[in-house]
């Protein structure tokens, strides 16, 4: 597999629509509490927003969607809530695996699976295997995922693979071992729920990502909200360290000259 280029090693191609969208789906608990419902009702409702977002990404031509579903720190929550989330994950995989496959979605799960119950581990394996050949959208679920965990597991695997290079590794050595080496770096990051923090999500991969924060709670997020985020993304000037003037010059030098033939006059 050819590695994707790194935003710190080469200047990425930038399109009008993000190729890779990464989302922290936050605010389920507050959504439920505002309705005097138990927090878990918000998680259930959050699944509807996941379905709507997957559909919207397919329609929008986004190739990679990565959703933060459960962080390595979320085990600190009350046991009943953690257990509900695990059960919901199992039920969602059972219900959606076939539909995702029919819609050309490739499913990947990143994070440390070792703490999951065997039934969940097996379902993840089956879903990934079934959907592996699909190319329309790669949907990644980050579950028991932490950015620091990711960097450390990659570093450990890198050293085991090539111990002779100790003291001389560079970022291109570690990149292939990161959990999402199969995807380009995210172009757009969205966090719902009003907080403006990364909460140990993709700390390596967000190096040059455009960040968008919204007060909307995750169960309220839909195709229209996605449009608002993409509209904001379009207005950004992604400089990757360069100056505005350099970007203007680059646009000028790569502009396609008009080559339309001049119409001949009939009576000439
Ligand atoms: C995000 O919603 C879902 C998970 C972290 C699993 P929260 O459950 O964090 O909702 P708030 O932030 O408490 O409202
Ligand atoms: C981040 O949300 C993790 C997920 C959405 C899965 P949290 O609600 O756990 O984040 P903090 O604790 O407010 O930073
Ligand atoms: Mg939260």
Coordinates of C-alpha atoms and ligand atoms in Angstrom, one line a residue:
X1 CA 0.0 0.0 0.0
X2 CA 1.4 3.4 -1.0
X3 CA 1.6 5.6 2.1
X4 CA -0.5 8.8 2.1
X5 CA 1.6 12.0 2.0
X6 CA 2.1 13.8 5.3
X7 CA 1.1 17.5 5.7
X8 CA 4.5 18.3 7.2
X9 CA 6.5 16.5 4.5
X10 CA 4.6 17.6 1.4
X11 CA 1.9 20.1 0.6
X12 CA -1.4 18.3 0.3
X13 CA -3.9 18.7 -2.6
X14 CA -6.8 20.8 -1.3
X15 CA -10.3 20.4 -2.7
X16 CA -13.6 22.3 -2.1
X17 CA -15.0 19.4 -0.2
X18 CA -12.9 17.8 2.6
X19 CA -11.7 14.3 1.5
X20 CA -11.5 13.2 5.2
X21 CA -13.9 14.5 7.9
X22 CA -13.3 13.6 11.5
X23 CA -15.9 14.3 14.2
X24 CA -16.0 14.4 18.0
X25 CA -19.7 13.5 18.6
X26 CA -20.2 15.3 21.8
X27 CA -23.3 16.4 23.7
X28 CA -25.5 13.3 23.9
X29 CA -25.8 13.5 27.7
X30 CA -26.8 17.1 27.7
X31 CA -29.3 16.6 24.9
X32 CA -31.0 13.9 27.1
X33 CA -30.8 15.9 30.3
X34 CA -32.5 18.9 28.7
X35 CA -35.4 16.7 28.0
X36 CA -35.4 15.2 31.5
X37 CA -34.3 11.9 30.1
X38 CA -31.5 9.6 31.3
X39 CA -28.1 10.3 29.6
X40 CA -28.2 7.0 27.7
X41 CA -31.3 8.2 25.8
X42 CA -29.0 10.8 24.3
X43 CA -26.6 8.1 23.1
X44 CA -29.5 6.2 21.5
X45 CA -30.5 9.3 19.7
X46 CA -26.9 10.0 18.7
X47 CA -27.1 6.9 16.5
X48 CA -29.7 8.6 14.4
X49 CA -27.3 11.5 13.8
X50 CA -24.6 9.0 12.8
X51 CA -26.9 7.5 10.2
X52 CA -27.8 11.0 8.8
X53 CA -24.1 12.0 8.7
X54 CA -23.0 8.8 6.9
X55 CA -25.7 9.4 4.3
X56 CA -24.8 13.1 4.0
X57 CA -21.1 12.2 3.5
X58 CA -21.9 9.8 0.8
X59 CA -24.1 12.4 -1.0
X60 CA -21.4 15.0 -0.6
X61 CA -18.7 12.8 -2.1
X62 CA -16.6 12.7 1.1
X63 CA -14.3 9.7 1.0
X64 CA -13.4 9.2 4.7
X65 CA -15.5 9.8 7.7
X66 CA -14.0 9.2 11.2
X67 CA -16.2 9.3 14.3
X68 CA -15.0 9.4 17.9
X69 CA -17.4 7.0 19.7
X70 CA -15.6 6.1 22.9
X71 CA -12.3 7.5 24.2
X72 CA -9.7 5.7 26.2
X73 CA -10.8 8.0 29.1
X74 CA -14.5 7.2 28.8
X75 CA -14.0 4.1 31.0
X76 CA -14.0 6.6 33.9
X77 CA -17.8 7.0 33.4
X78 CA -20.4 5.2 35.6
X79 CA -20.4 1.5 34.9
X80 CA -24.0 1.5 33.7
X81 CA -23.3 4.1 31.1
X82 CA -20.2 2.3 29.8
X83 CA -22.1 -0.9 29.7
X84 CA -25.0 0.7 27.8
X85 CA -22.5 2.2 25.3
X86 CA -20.9 -1.2 24.7
X87 CA -24.3 -2.9 24.2
X88 CA -25.4 -0.1 21.8
X89 CA -22.2 -0.6 19.8
X90 CA -22.9 -4.3 19.5
X91 CA -26.6 -3.7 18.5
X92 CA -25.5 -1.0 16.0
X93 CA -23.0 -3.3 14.3
X94 CA -25.6 -6.1 14.1
X95 CA -28.2 -3.8 12.6
X96 CA -26.1 -1.7 10.3
X97 CA -23.4 -4.0 9.0
X98 CA -25.4 -5.3 6.1
X99 CA -26.8 -1.8 5.2
X100 CA -23.4 -0.3 5.2
X101 CA -22.1 -3.0 2.9
X102 CA -25.1 -2.5 0.5
X103 CA -24.2 1.2 0.4
X104 CA -20.6 0.6 -0.5
X105 CA -19.2 1.6 2.9
X106 CA -16.0 0.1 4.2
X107 CA -16.0 0.0 8.0
X108 CA -12.9 0.2 10.1
X109 CA -12.6 0.4 13.9
X110 CA -9.5 2.0 15.5
X111 CA -8.6 1.8 19.2
X112 CA -7.5 -0.8 21.7
X113 CA -10.0 -3.7 21.3
X114 CA -8.4 -5.8 24.0
X115 CA -10.8 -4.5 26.7
X116 CA -13.9 -5.3 24.7
X117 CA -16.0 -8.4 25.3
X118 CA -15.4 -11.3 22.8
X119 CA -18.8 -10.8 21.1
X120 CA -17.9 -7.2 20.2
X121 CA -14.4 -8.1 19.1
X122 CA -15.9 -10.8 16.8
X123 CA -18.5 -8.5 15.3
X124 CA -15.9 -5.8 14.6
X125 CA -13.8 -8.5 12.8
X126 CA -16.8 -9.7 10.8
X127 CA -17.9 -6.1 9.8
X128 CA -14.4 -5.2 8.7
X129 CA -14.0 -8.3 6.7
X130 CA -17.4 -8.1 5.0
X131 CA -17.0 -4.4 4.0
X132 CA -13.3 -4.5 3.2
X133 CA -13.7 -4.3 -0.7
X134 CA -16.0 -1.3 -0.6
X135 CA -14.7 2.1 -1.9
X136 CA -17.5 4.6 -1.7
X137 CA -16.9 5.8 1.8
X138 CA -14.5 4.6 4.5
X139 CA -16.3 4.9 7.8
X140 CA -13.9 4.7 10.8
X141 CA -15.2 4.3 14.3
X142 CA -12.7 5.3 17.0
X143 CA -13.6 3.1 20.0
X144 CA -11.5 2.9 23.1
X145 CA -9.3 5.2 21.1
X146 CA -6.8 7.7 22.4
X147 CA -4.3 9.8 20.4
X148 CA -1.5 9.0 22.9
X149 CA -2.3 5.3 22.8
X150 CA -2.1 5.5 19.0
X151 CA 1.3 7.2 18.9
X152 CA 2.7 4.8 21.5
X153 CA 1.4 1.6 19.9
X154 CA 2.9 2.9 16.6
X155 CA 6.2 3.8 18.2
X156 CA 6.5 0.4 19.9
X157 CA 5.7 -1.5 16.7
X158 CA 8.1 0.6 14.7
X159 CA 11.0 -0.1 17.2
X160 CA 10.3 -3.9 17.2
X161 CA 10.2 -4.0 13.4
X162 CA 13.5 -2.0 12.9
X163 CA 15.5 -1.8 16.2
X164 CA 18.7 -1.0 14.3
X165 CA 17.5 2.5 13.6
X166 CA 17.2 3.4 17.3
X167 CA 17.9 7.1 17.8
X168 CA 17.4 7.9 14.1
X169 CA 13.7 7.3 13.4
X170 CA 11.8 10.1 11.7
X171 CA 8.1 10.7 11.2
X172 CA 7.9 8.7 7.9
X173 CA 9.1 5.7 9.9
X174 CA 6.3 5.9 12.5
X175 CA 3.4 7.0 10.1
X176 CA 2.8 3.5 8.6
X177 CA 2.2 2.1 12.1
X178 CA -0.5 4.6 13.1
X179 CA -4.0 3.1 13.5
X180 CA -5.3 5.1 10.5
X181 CA -2.4 4.6 8.1
X182 CA -5.0 3.6 5.5
X183 CA -6.4 7.1 5.3
X184 CA -5.1 10.6 4.4
X185 CA -4.9 13.1 7.2
X186 CA -8.3 14.7 8.1
X187 CA -9.0 18.0 6.3
X188 CA -11.9 19.0 8.5
X189 CA -12.5 18.3 12.2
X190 CA -15.9 19.0 13.7
X191 CA -16.7 19.0 17.4
X192 CA -20.3 19.3 18.5
X193 CA -21.5 20.1 22.0
X194 CA -19.7 23.5 22.4
X195 CA -16.4 22.4 24.0
X196 CA -13.3 23.5 22.2
X197 CA -10.8 20.8 22.9
X198 CA -9.4 17.7 21.2
X199 CA -10.0 15.3 24.2
X200 CA -7.1 13.0 23.1
X201 CA -8.6 12.3 19.6
X202 CA -6.3 12.2 16.6
X203 CA -3.4 14.2 18.1
X204 CA -0.9 13.2 15.4
X205 CA -3.2 13.4 12.4
X206 CA -4.8 16.8 13.2
X207 CA -1.5 18.6 12.7
X208 CA -2.8 20.8 9.8
X209 CA -6.5 20.0 10.0
X210 CA -9.1 22.8 9.9
X211 CA -11.0 22.9 13.2
X212 CA -14.8 23.7 13.4
X213 CA -16.7 23.9 16.7
X214 CA -20.5 24.1 17.0
X215 CA -22.8 24.5 19.9
X216 CA -25.2 22.0 18.4
X217 CA -25.4 18.8 20.5
X218 CA -24.6 15.6 18.6
X219 CA -28.2 14.3 18.4
X220 CA -29.1 17.6 16.6
X221 CA -26.4 17.3 14.0
X222 CA -27.6 16.6 10.4
X223 CA -26.9 17.2 6.7
X224 CA -27.7 20.9 7.1
X225 CA -25.3 21.3 10.0
X226 CA -22.6 19.5 7.9
X227 CA -23.2 22.1 5.1
X228 CA -22.5 24.9 7.5
X229 CA -19.2 23.3 8.5
X230 CA -18.2 22.7 4.9
X231 CA -19.1 26.3 4.0
X232 CA -16.8 27.5 6.7
X233 CA -14.1 25.0 5.5
X234 CA -14.3 26.5 2.0
X235 CA -13.5 30.0 3.2
X236 CA -10.3 28.9 4.9
X237 CA -6.9 29.5 3.4
X238 CA -4.9 26.4 4.0
X239 CA -1.3 27.7 3.9
X240 CA 0.6 24.7 5.4
X241 CA 3.3 27.2 6.6
X242 CA 3.5 29.3 3.4
X243 CA 2.4 32.9 2.9
X244 CA -0.8 34.1 1.3
X245 CA 1.2 35.7 -1.5
X246 CA 2.8 32.3 -2.3
X247 CA -0.7 30.8 -2.6
X248 CA -1.9 33.5 -5.0
X249 CA 1.2 33.0 -7.1
X250 CA 0.7 29.2 -7.2
X251 CA -2.9 29.7 -8.3
X252 CA -1.8 32.0 -11.1
X253 CA 0.9 29.7 -12.4
X254 CA -1.3 26.6 -12.4
X255 CA -4.4 28.4 -13.9
X256 CA -5.4 26.7 -17.2
X257 CA -5.1 29.3 -20.1
X258 CA -8.2 29.7 -22.3
X259 CA -7.6 27.6 -25.4
X260 CA -11.1 27.9 -27.1
X261 CA -10.6 28.4 -30.8
X262 CA -11.7 31.8 -32.0
X263 CA -14.9 31.5 -34.2
X264 CA -14.2 32.1 -37.9
X265 CA -16.4 34.7 -39.5
X266 CA -18.7 33.2 -42.2
X267 CA -18.1 35.9 -44.8
X268 CA -14.4 36.3 -44.3
Ligands
LIG1 C1 -20.6 12.1 23.6 O1 -21.6 12.6 24.4 C2 -20.7 10.6 23.6 C3 -19.6 9.9 24.3 C4 -18.6 10.4 24.9 C5 -19.7 8.4 24.3 P1 -21.4 12.8 26.0 O2 -21.9 11.6 26.6 O3 -20.0 13.2 26.3 O4 -22.4 14.0 26.2 P2 -22.2 15.2 27.2 O5 -20.9 15.9 26.8 O6 -22.1 14.7 28.6 O7 -23.4 16.1 27.0
LIG2 C1 -14.9 13.1 23.8 O1 -16.0 13.5 24.5 C2 -15.0 11.6 23.4 C3 -16.1 11.2 22.5 C4 -17.0 12.0 22.0 C5 -16.2 9.8 22.3 P1 -16.0 13.6 26.1 O2 -17.3 14.1 26.5 O3 -15.5 12.3 26.7 O4 -14.9 14.7 26.3 P2 -14.5 15.6 27.5 O5 -14.4 14.7 28.7 O6 -15.6 16.6 27.7 O7 -13.2 16.3 27.2
LIG3 MG1 -19.1 15.0 26.5

